[in-house]
PDB file of C-alpha atoms in Angstrom:
ATOM      1  CA  MET A   1      -0.629 -25.691  -6.126  1.00  0.00           C
ATOM      2  CA  LYS A   2       2.362 -27.018  -3.935  1.00  0.00           C
ATOM      3  CA  ILE A   3       4.584 -24.619  -2.534  1.00  0.00           C
ATOM      4  CA  ILE A   4       8.142 -25.575  -1.315  1.00  0.00           C
ATOM      5  CA  VAL A   5       9.977 -23.202   0.854  1.00  0.00           C
ATOM      6  CA  THR A   6      13.721 -23.913   0.609  1.00  0.00           C
ATOM      7  CA  GLU A   7      16.342 -23.657   3.228  1.00  0.00           C
ATOM      8  CA  GLU A   8      17.669 -20.411   1.761  1.00  0.00           C
ATOM      9  CA  ILE A   9      14.301 -18.696   3.107  1.00  0.00           C
ATOM     10  CA  ASP A  10      14.581 -20.907   6.349  1.00  0.00           C
ATOM     11  CA  SER A  11      17.940 -19.362   7.109  1.00  0.00           C
ATOM     12  CA  VAL A  12      16.808 -15.793   7.102  1.00  0.00           C
ATOM     13  CA  CYS A  13      13.339 -16.281   8.220  1.00  0.00           C
ATOM     14  CA  PRO A  14      13.172 -19.678  10.056  1.00  0.00           C
ATOM     15  CA  ASP A  15       9.460 -19.008  11.163  1.00  0.00           C
ATOM     16  CA  PHE A  16       8.063 -18.135   7.989  1.00  0.00           C
ATOM     17  CA  VAL A  17       4.221 -18.709   7.257  1.00  0.00           C
ATOM     18  CA  GLY A  18       2.441 -18.221   4.117  1.00  0.00           C
ATOM     19  CA  ALA A  19      -0.796 -18.800   2.615  1.00  0.00           C
ATOM     20  CA  CYS A  20      -1.746 -20.063  -0.511  1.00  0.00           C
ATOM     21  CA  LEU A  21      -5.202 -19.187  -2.074  1.00  0.00           C
ATOM     22  CA  GLU A  22      -6.884 -20.428  -5.289  1.00  0.00           C
ATOM     23  CA  ALA A  23      -9.938 -19.282  -6.663  1.00  0.00           C
ATOM     24  CA  ARG A  24     -12.308 -19.155  -9.800  1.00  0.00           C
ATOM     25  CA  VAL A  25     -12.988 -15.553 -10.614  1.00  0.00           C
ATOM     26  CA  GLU A  26     -14.597 -13.407 -13.076  1.00  0.00           C
ATOM     27  CA  ASN A  27     -12.045  -9.976 -13.607  1.00  0.00           C
ATOM     28  CA  SER A  28     -13.669  -6.696 -14.665  1.00  0.00           C
ATOM     29  CA  PRO A  29     -11.756  -3.548 -15.612  1.00  0.00           C
ATOM     30  CA  TYR A  30     -13.191  -1.390 -12.905  1.00  0.00           C
ATOM     31  CA  CYS A  31     -14.959  -1.805  -9.667  1.00  0.00           C
ATOM     32  CA  GLN A  32     -16.365   1.581  -7.787  1.00  0.00           C
ATOM     33  CA  PRO A  33     -17.416   0.358  -4.689  1.00  0.00           C
ATOM     34  CA  LEU A  34     -13.808  -1.517  -4.204  1.00  0.00           C
ATOM     35  CA  TRP A  35     -12.292   1.724  -5.164  1.00  0.00           C
ATOM     36  CA  ASP A  36     -14.483   3.462  -2.219  1.00  0.00           C
ATOM     37  CA  GLU A  37     -12.872   0.900   0.233  1.00  0.00           C
ATOM     38  CA  ILE A  38      -9.395   1.517  -1.148  1.00  0.00           C
ATOM     39  CA  ASN A  39      -9.832   5.571  -0.876  1.00  0.00           C
ATOM     40  CA  ASN A  40     -11.181   5.294   2.342  1.00  0.00           C
ATOM     41  CA  LEU A  41      -8.549   3.191   3.732  1.00  0.00           C
ATOM     42  CA  GLY A  42      -5.811   5.853   2.160  1.00  0.00           C
ATOM     43  CA  GLU A  43      -7.859   8.629   4.045  1.00  0.00           C
ATOM     44  CA  LYS A  44      -7.161   6.712   7.198  1.00  0.00           C
ATOM     45  CA  TYR A  45      -3.608   5.973   6.723  1.00  0.00           C
ATOM     46  CA  ARG A  46      -3.001   9.629   6.033  1.00  0.00           C
ATOM     47  CA  GLN A  47      -4.435  10.520   9.220  1.00  0.00           C
ATOM     48  CA  THR A  48      -2.581   7.917  11.259  1.00  0.00           C
ATOM     49  CA  LEU A  49       0.798   6.976   9.425  1.00  0.00           C
ATOM     50  CA  THR A  50       3.899   8.874   8.053  1.00  0.00           C
ATOM     51  CA  THR A  51       6.573   7.641   5.427  1.00  0.00           C
ATOM     52  CA  GLU A  52       8.543   6.450   8.245  1.00  0.00           C
ATOM     53  CA  SER A  53       5.994   5.015  10.963  1.00  0.00           C
ATOM     54  CA  LEU A  54       4.715   2.766   8.141  1.00  0.00           C
ATOM     55  CA  LYS A  55       7.880   0.753   8.292  1.00  0.00           C
ATOM     56  CA  ASP A  56       6.749  -0.340  11.825  1.00  0.00           C
ATOM     57  CA  ILE A  57       3.929  -2.085  10.492  1.00  0.00           C
ATOM     58  CA  ASN A  58       4.955  -5.785  11.357  1.00  0.00           C
ATOM     59  CA  GLY A  59       4.560  -7.375   7.555  1.00  0.00           C
ATOM     60  CA  ILE A  60       6.346  -4.405   6.204  1.00  0.00           C
ATOM     61  CA  ALA A  61       9.139  -4.579   9.037  1.00  0.00           C
ATOM     62  CA  PHE A  62       9.929  -8.090   8.759  1.00  0.00           C
ATOM     63  CA  THR A  63      10.014  -8.155   5.005  1.00  0.00           C
ATOM     64  CA  ARG A  64      12.323  -5.219   4.922  1.00  0.00           C
ATOM     65  CA  LYS A  65      14.569  -7.343   7.650  1.00  0.00           C
ATOM     66  CA  VAL A  66      14.650 -10.230   5.385  1.00  0.00           C
ATOM     67  CA  TYR A  67      15.515  -8.328   2.405  1.00  0.00           C
ATOM     68  CA  ARG A  68      18.856  -7.021   4.256  1.00  0.00           C
ATOM     69  CA  ALA A  69      19.473 -10.442   5.408  1.00  0.00           C
ATOM     70  CA  CYS A  70      19.163 -11.644   1.877  1.00  0.00           C
ATOM     71  CA  GLY A  71      21.671  -8.981   0.851  1.00  0.00           C
ATOM     72  CA  LYS A  72      18.959  -6.446  -0.883  1.00  0.00           C
ATOM     73  CA  ASP A  73      18.323  -2.893   0.041  1.00  0.00           C
ATOM     74  CA  PRO A  74      14.648  -2.579   1.177  1.00  0.00           C
ATOM     75  CA  SER A  75      14.521   1.314   0.477  1.00  0.00           C
ATOM     76  CA  ARG A  76      15.776   0.855  -3.043  1.00  0.00           C
ATOM     77  CA  TYR A  77      13.767  -2.423  -3.891  1.00  0.00           C
ATOM     78  CA  ARG A  78      10.540  -1.455  -1.697  1.00  0.00           C
ATOM     79  CA  PRO A  79       8.402  -4.241  -0.605  1.00  0.00           C
ATOM     80  CA  ALA A  80       5.159  -3.939  -2.462  1.00  0.00           C
ATOM     81  CA  ALA A  81       2.911  -3.214   0.459  1.00  0.00           C
ATOM     82  CA  GLU A  82       5.445  -0.391   1.618  1.00  0.00           C
ATOM     83  CA  ALA A  83       5.573   1.063  -1.731  1.00  0.00           C
ATOM     84  CA  LEU A  84       1.648   1.067  -1.972  1.00  0.00           C
ATOM     85  CA  ILE A  85       1.084   2.790   1.337  1.00  0.00           C
ATOM     86  CA  ARG A  86       4.066   5.104   0.623  1.00  0.00           C
ATOM     87  CA  ARG A  87       2.213   6.431  -2.525  1.00  0.00           C
ATOM     88  CA  MET A  88      -0.929   6.904  -0.521  1.00  0.00           C
ATOM     89  CA  LEU A  89       0.554   8.859   2.098  1.00  0.00           C
ATOM     90  CA  LYS A  90       2.312  11.246  -0.689  1.00  0.00           C
ATOM     91  CA  GLY A  91      -1.451  12.204  -1.919  1.00  0.00           C
ATOM     92  CA  LYS A  92      -1.127  10.186  -4.855  1.00  0.00           C
ATOM     93  CA  THR A  93      -3.634   7.593  -6.104  1.00  0.00           C
ATOM     94  CA  LEU A  94      -2.874   3.914  -6.474  1.00  0.00           C
ATOM     95  CA  TYR A  95      -2.563   3.030 -10.336  1.00  0.00           C
ATOM     96  CA  GLN A  96      -5.706   1.285 -11.337  1.00  0.00           C
ATOM     97  CA  ILE A  97      -5.350  -1.689 -13.214  1.00  0.00           C
ATOM     98  CA  ASP A  98      -8.347  -4.117 -12.897  1.00  0.00           C
ATOM     99  CA  THR A  99     -10.598  -5.480 -10.265  1.00  0.00           C
ATOM    100  CA  LEU A 100      -8.405  -8.274  -9.526  1.00  0.00           C
ATOM    101  CA  VAL A 101      -5.252  -6.682  -9.311  1.00  0.00           C
ATOM    102  CA  ASP A 102      -6.838  -3.619  -7.365  1.00  0.00           C
ATOM    103  CA  MET A 103      -8.403  -6.122  -4.859  1.00  0.00           C
ATOM    104  CA  ILE A 104      -5.191  -7.756  -4.120  1.00  0.00           C
ATOM    105  CA  ASN A 105      -3.601  -4.629  -3.583  1.00  0.00           C
ATOM    106  CA  LEU A 106      -6.365  -3.401  -0.923  1.00  0.00           C
ATOM    107  CA  ALA A 107      -5.737  -6.666   0.820  1.00  0.00           C
ATOM    108  CA  SER A 108      -1.774  -5.857   0.898  1.00  0.00           C
ATOM    109  CA  ILE A 109      -2.171  -2.503   2.350  1.00  0.00           C
ATOM    110  CA  SER A 110      -4.883  -3.567   4.675  1.00  0.00           C
ATOM    111  CA  PHE A 111      -2.634  -6.126   6.286  1.00  0.00           C
ATOM    112  CA  GLY A 112       0.897  -4.954   5.370  1.00  0.00           C
ATOM    113  CA  TYR A 113       2.112  -8.094   3.826  1.00  0.00           C
ATOM    114  CA  SER A 114       3.301  -7.900   0.176  1.00  0.00           C
ATOM    115  CA  ILE A 115       1.037 -10.476  -1.882  1.00  0.00           C
ATOM    116  CA  GLY A 116       1.687 -12.085  -5.240  1.00  0.00           C
ATOM    117  CA  GLY A 117      -1.326 -12.183  -7.407  1.00  0.00           C
ATOM    118  CA  PHE A 118      -1.148 -14.700 -10.454  1.00  0.00           C
ATOM    119  CA  ASP A 119      -2.807 -15.956 -13.360  1.00  0.00           C
ATOM    120  CA  ALA A 120      -2.652 -19.812 -12.305  1.00  0.00           C
ATOM    121  CA  ASP A 121      -3.211 -21.105 -15.677  1.00  0.00           C
ATOM    122  CA  LYS A 122       0.207 -19.290 -16.952  1.00  0.00           C
ATOM    123  CA  ILE A 123       2.083 -20.717 -14.084  1.00  0.00           C
ATOM    124  CA  VAL A 124       4.063 -24.031 -15.494  1.00  0.00           C
ATOM    125  CA  GLY A 125       3.440 -26.955 -13.512  1.00  0.00           C
ATOM    126  CA  ASN A 126       1.950 -27.657 -10.009  1.00  0.00           C
ATOM    127  CA  ILE A 127       4.756 -26.710  -7.737  1.00  0.00           C
ATOM    128  CA  LEU A 128       6.290 -23.145  -6.673  1.00  0.00           C
ATOM    129  CA  THR A 129       9.515 -23.281  -4.707  1.00  0.00           C
ATOM    130  CA  LEU A 130      10.464 -20.122  -2.668  1.00  0.00           C
ATOM    131  CA  GLY A 131      14.016 -19.294  -2.657  1.00  0.00           C
ATOM    132  CA  ILE A 132      16.535 -16.284  -3.140  1.00  0.00           C
ATOM    133  CA  GLY A 133      17.386 -14.637  -6.491  1.00  0.00           C
ATOM    134  CA  LYS A 134      20.609 -15.323  -8.007  1.00  0.00           C
ATOM    135  CA  GLU A 135      22.898 -12.714  -9.888  1.00  0.00           C
ATOM    136  CA  ASN A 136      21.774 -12.705 -13.665  1.00  0.00           C
ATOM    137  CA  GLU A 137      18.743 -14.641 -12.850  1.00  0.00           C
ATOM    138  CA  PRO A 138      16.206 -13.602 -15.870  1.00  0.00           C
ATOM    139  CA  TYR A 139      13.367 -11.815 -14.739  1.00  0.00           C
ATOM    140  CA  GLU A 140      10.784  -9.004 -15.859  1.00  0.00           C
ATOM    141  CA  GLY A 141       8.965  -6.945 -13.438  1.00  0.00           C
ATOM    142  CA  ILE A 142       5.480  -6.187 -14.115  1.00  0.00           C
ATOM    143  CA  GLY A 143       5.806  -2.362 -15.566  1.00  0.00           C
ATOM    144  CA  ARG A 144       9.353  -2.552 -14.694  1.00  0.00           C
ATOM    145  CA  GLY A 145      11.044  -4.415 -17.592  1.00  0.00           C
ATOM    146  CA  VAL A 146      14.209  -6.494 -16.699  1.00  0.00           C
ATOM    147  CA  MET A 147      14.802  -6.379 -12.900  1.00  0.00           C
ATOM    148  CA  ASN A 148      17.830  -7.732 -10.903  1.00  0.00           C
ATOM    149  CA  ILE A 149      16.218 -10.122  -8.222  1.00  0.00           C
ATOM    150  CA  ALA A 150      19.270 -10.944  -6.899  1.00  0.00           C
ATOM    151  CA  GLY A 151      19.286 -10.950  -3.164  1.00  0.00           C
ATOM    152  CA  LEU A 152      15.325 -11.088  -3.403  1.00  0.00           C
ATOM    153  CA  PRO A 153      12.857 -13.691  -2.168  1.00  0.00           C
ATOM    154  CA  VAL A 154      11.531 -15.324  -5.465  1.00  0.00           C
ATOM    155  CA  TYR A 155       8.927 -17.816  -6.028  1.00  0.00           C
ATOM    156  CA  ARG A 156       9.756 -20.323  -9.052  1.00  0.00           C
ATOM    157  CA  ASP A 157       7.906 -22.513 -11.242  1.00  0.00           C
ATOM    158  CA  VAL A 158       9.921 -25.060 -13.705  1.00  0.00           C
ATOM    159  CA  GLN A 159      10.441 -22.140 -16.125  1.00  0.00           C
ATOM    160  CA  GLY A 160      11.790 -19.473 -13.655  1.00  0.00           C
ATOM    161  CA  GLY A 161      10.644 -16.583 -11.435  1.00  0.00           C
ATOM    162  CA  VAL A 162       7.127 -15.814 -10.955  1.00  0.00           C
ATOM    163  CA  GLY A 163       6.912 -13.229  -8.135  1.00  0.00           C
ATOM    164  CA  THR A 164       9.063 -11.422  -5.499  1.00  0.00           C
ATOM    165  CA  PRO A 165       7.635  -9.130  -2.592  1.00  0.00           C
ATOM    166  CA  THR A 166       8.711  -5.990  -5.001  1.00  0.00           C
ATOM    167  CA  SER A 167       7.316  -7.158  -8.108  1.00  0.00           C
ATOM    168  CA  ASP A 168       5.543  -9.891  -9.726  1.00  0.00           C
ATOM    169  CA  ASN A 169       6.597 -11.231 -13.294  1.00  0.00           C
ATOM    170  CA  GLU A 170       5.025 -10.217 -16.573  1.00  0.00           C
ATOM    171  CA  ARG A 171       4.739 -14.017 -17.464  1.00  0.00           C
ATOM    172  CA  THR A 172       2.161 -15.010 -14.892  1.00  0.00           C
ATOM    173  CA  LYS A 173       0.388 -11.624 -14.668  1.00  0.00           C
ATOM    174  CA  ILE A 174      -3.293 -11.360 -14.200  1.00  0.00           C
ATOM    175  CA  SER A 175      -5.556 -10.096 -17.177  1.00  0.00           C
ATOM    176  CA  LEU A 176      -9.056  -9.345 -17.939  1.00  0.00           C
ATOM    177  CA  LYS A 177      -9.125 -12.733 -19.306  1.00  0.00           C
ATOM    178  CA  THR A 178      -7.922 -14.430 -15.938  1.00  0.00           C
ATOM    179  CA  THR A 179     -10.524 -16.872 -14.348  1.00  0.00           C
ATOM    180  CA  HIS A 180      -8.065 -18.950 -12.244  1.00  0.00           C
ATOM    181  CA  LEU A 181      -6.659 -17.020  -9.430  1.00  0.00           C
ATOM    182  CA  LEU A 182      -3.612 -17.863  -7.568  1.00  0.00           C
ATOM    183  CA  VAL A 183      -2.772 -15.511  -4.550  1.00  0.00           C
ATOM    184  CA  LEU A 184       0.321 -15.799  -2.099  1.00  0.00           C
ATOM    185  CA  ILE A 185       0.713 -14.186   1.087  1.00  0.00           C
ATOM    186  CA  ASN A 186       4.143 -13.787   2.706  1.00  0.00           C
ATOM    187  CA  GLY A 187       4.108 -13.619   6.264  1.00  0.00           C
ATOM    188  CA  TYR A 188       7.899 -12.689   7.349  1.00  0.00           C
ATOM    189  CA  ASP A 189       6.661 -11.658  10.567  1.00  0.00           C
ATOM    190  CA  SER A 190       5.853 -15.435  11.600  1.00  0.00           C
ATOM    191  CA  ASP A 191       2.124 -14.573  12.565  1.00  0.00           C
ATOM    192  CA  GLU A 192      -0.095 -17.240  11.246  1.00  0.00           C
ATOM    193  CA  ASP A 193      -3.330 -15.769  12.633  1.00  0.00           C
ATOM    194  CA  HIS A 194      -2.580 -12.527  10.555  1.00  0.00           C
ATOM    195  CA  VAL A 195      -1.876 -14.477   7.731  1.00  0.00           C
ATOM    196  CA  ARG A 196      -5.074 -16.436   7.903  1.00  0.00           C
ATOM    197  CA  ARG A 197      -7.111 -13.339   8.414  1.00  0.00           C
ATOM    198  CA  ASN A 198      -5.660 -11.598   5.268  1.00  0.00           C
ATOM    199  CA  ALA A 199      -6.585 -14.867   3.324  1.00  0.00           C
ATOM    200  CA  GLU A 200      -9.904 -14.822   4.796  1.00  0.00           C
ATOM    201  CA  TYR A 201     -10.284 -11.127   3.956  1.00  0.00           C
ATOM    202  CA  ILE A 202      -9.197 -12.040   0.506  1.00  0.00           C
ATOM    203  CA  GLN A 203     -12.278 -14.329   0.255  1.00  0.00           C
ATOM    204  CA  GLN A 204     -14.705 -11.942   1.429  1.00  0.00           C
ATOM    205  CA  LEU A 205     -13.323  -9.460  -1.258  1.00  0.00           C
ATOM    206  CA  LEU A 206     -13.471 -12.003  -3.949  1.00  0.00           C
ATOM    207  CA  ARG A 207     -17.269 -12.822  -3.280  1.00  0.00           C
ATOM    208  CA  LYS A 208     -18.161  -9.345  -3.131  1.00  0.00           C
ATOM    209  CA  TYR A 209     -16.398  -8.088  -6.253  1.00  0.00           C
ATOM    210  CA  CYS A 210     -15.250 -11.007  -8.486  1.00  0.00           C
ATOM    211  CA  ASN A 211     -18.499 -13.414  -8.621  1.00  0.00           C
ATOM    212  CA  SER A 212     -16.409 -15.999  -6.857  1.00  0.00           C
ATOM    213  CA  ASP A 213     -17.391 -18.455  -3.746  1.00  0.00           C
ATOM    214  CA  GLY A 214     -13.877 -17.265  -2.684  1.00  0.00           C
ATOM    215  CA  GLY A 215     -11.849 -20.467  -3.155  1.00  0.00           C
ATOM    216  CA  ASN A 216      -9.640 -22.423  -0.646  1.00  0.00           C
ATOM    217  CA  TYR A 217      -6.322 -21.350   1.038  1.00  0.00           C
ATOM    218  CA  ILE A 218      -3.731 -23.466   2.462  1.00  0.00           C
ATOM    219  CA  ILE A 219      -0.992 -22.395   4.755  1.00  0.00           C
ATOM    220  CA  TYR A 220       2.509 -23.453   4.374  1.00  0.00           C
ATOM    221  CA  ARG A 221       5.932 -23.083   6.334  1.00  0.00           C
ATOM    222  CA  GLY A 222       9.501 -23.787   5.830  1.00  0.00           C
TER     223      GLY A 222
END
């Protein structure tokens, strides 16, 4: 998959760095060892973070900054990593979806980046373009219905939007039948080393829980 970062994103985050990972995988409905990891991290965060201090995590802080620069209120349209950790801090369990989605959520909360996870075979074409959402642009968020993505960073294939840091699109979502995974890590904090470590962590999780060799990833920039 080729990723193009537009001048729209360059103007609000000139040092953006992302990672695109593709892998062959086997999904499953539930994985207890994975959830043991998720629950252990949740307990750690409840001891060390608050709903205010979590906003200081670099990946979250800079994503919120980009939202404001794009004209979106990050407290109304929370980046996914922030929303997931906030839920844990409030004593709520994360939504259990399936192993691939649960694994991506763990990778997101571990590093503070909002990560897009897609069934690569549902993406139209082999190019994704990262830009900014427009007024009245059609978009159906997973579990959210029709979303107003104006002012949100958005990846688009030839058919339209597939992912934002707040919610991915129903059209390209992961299912139990997914065998070709595409993951996009959004480093609005411009920390390439942290983005790489996040991608390598996902590879480790894929080997442990998804009968995968971990696939391959590339780094992309504006």
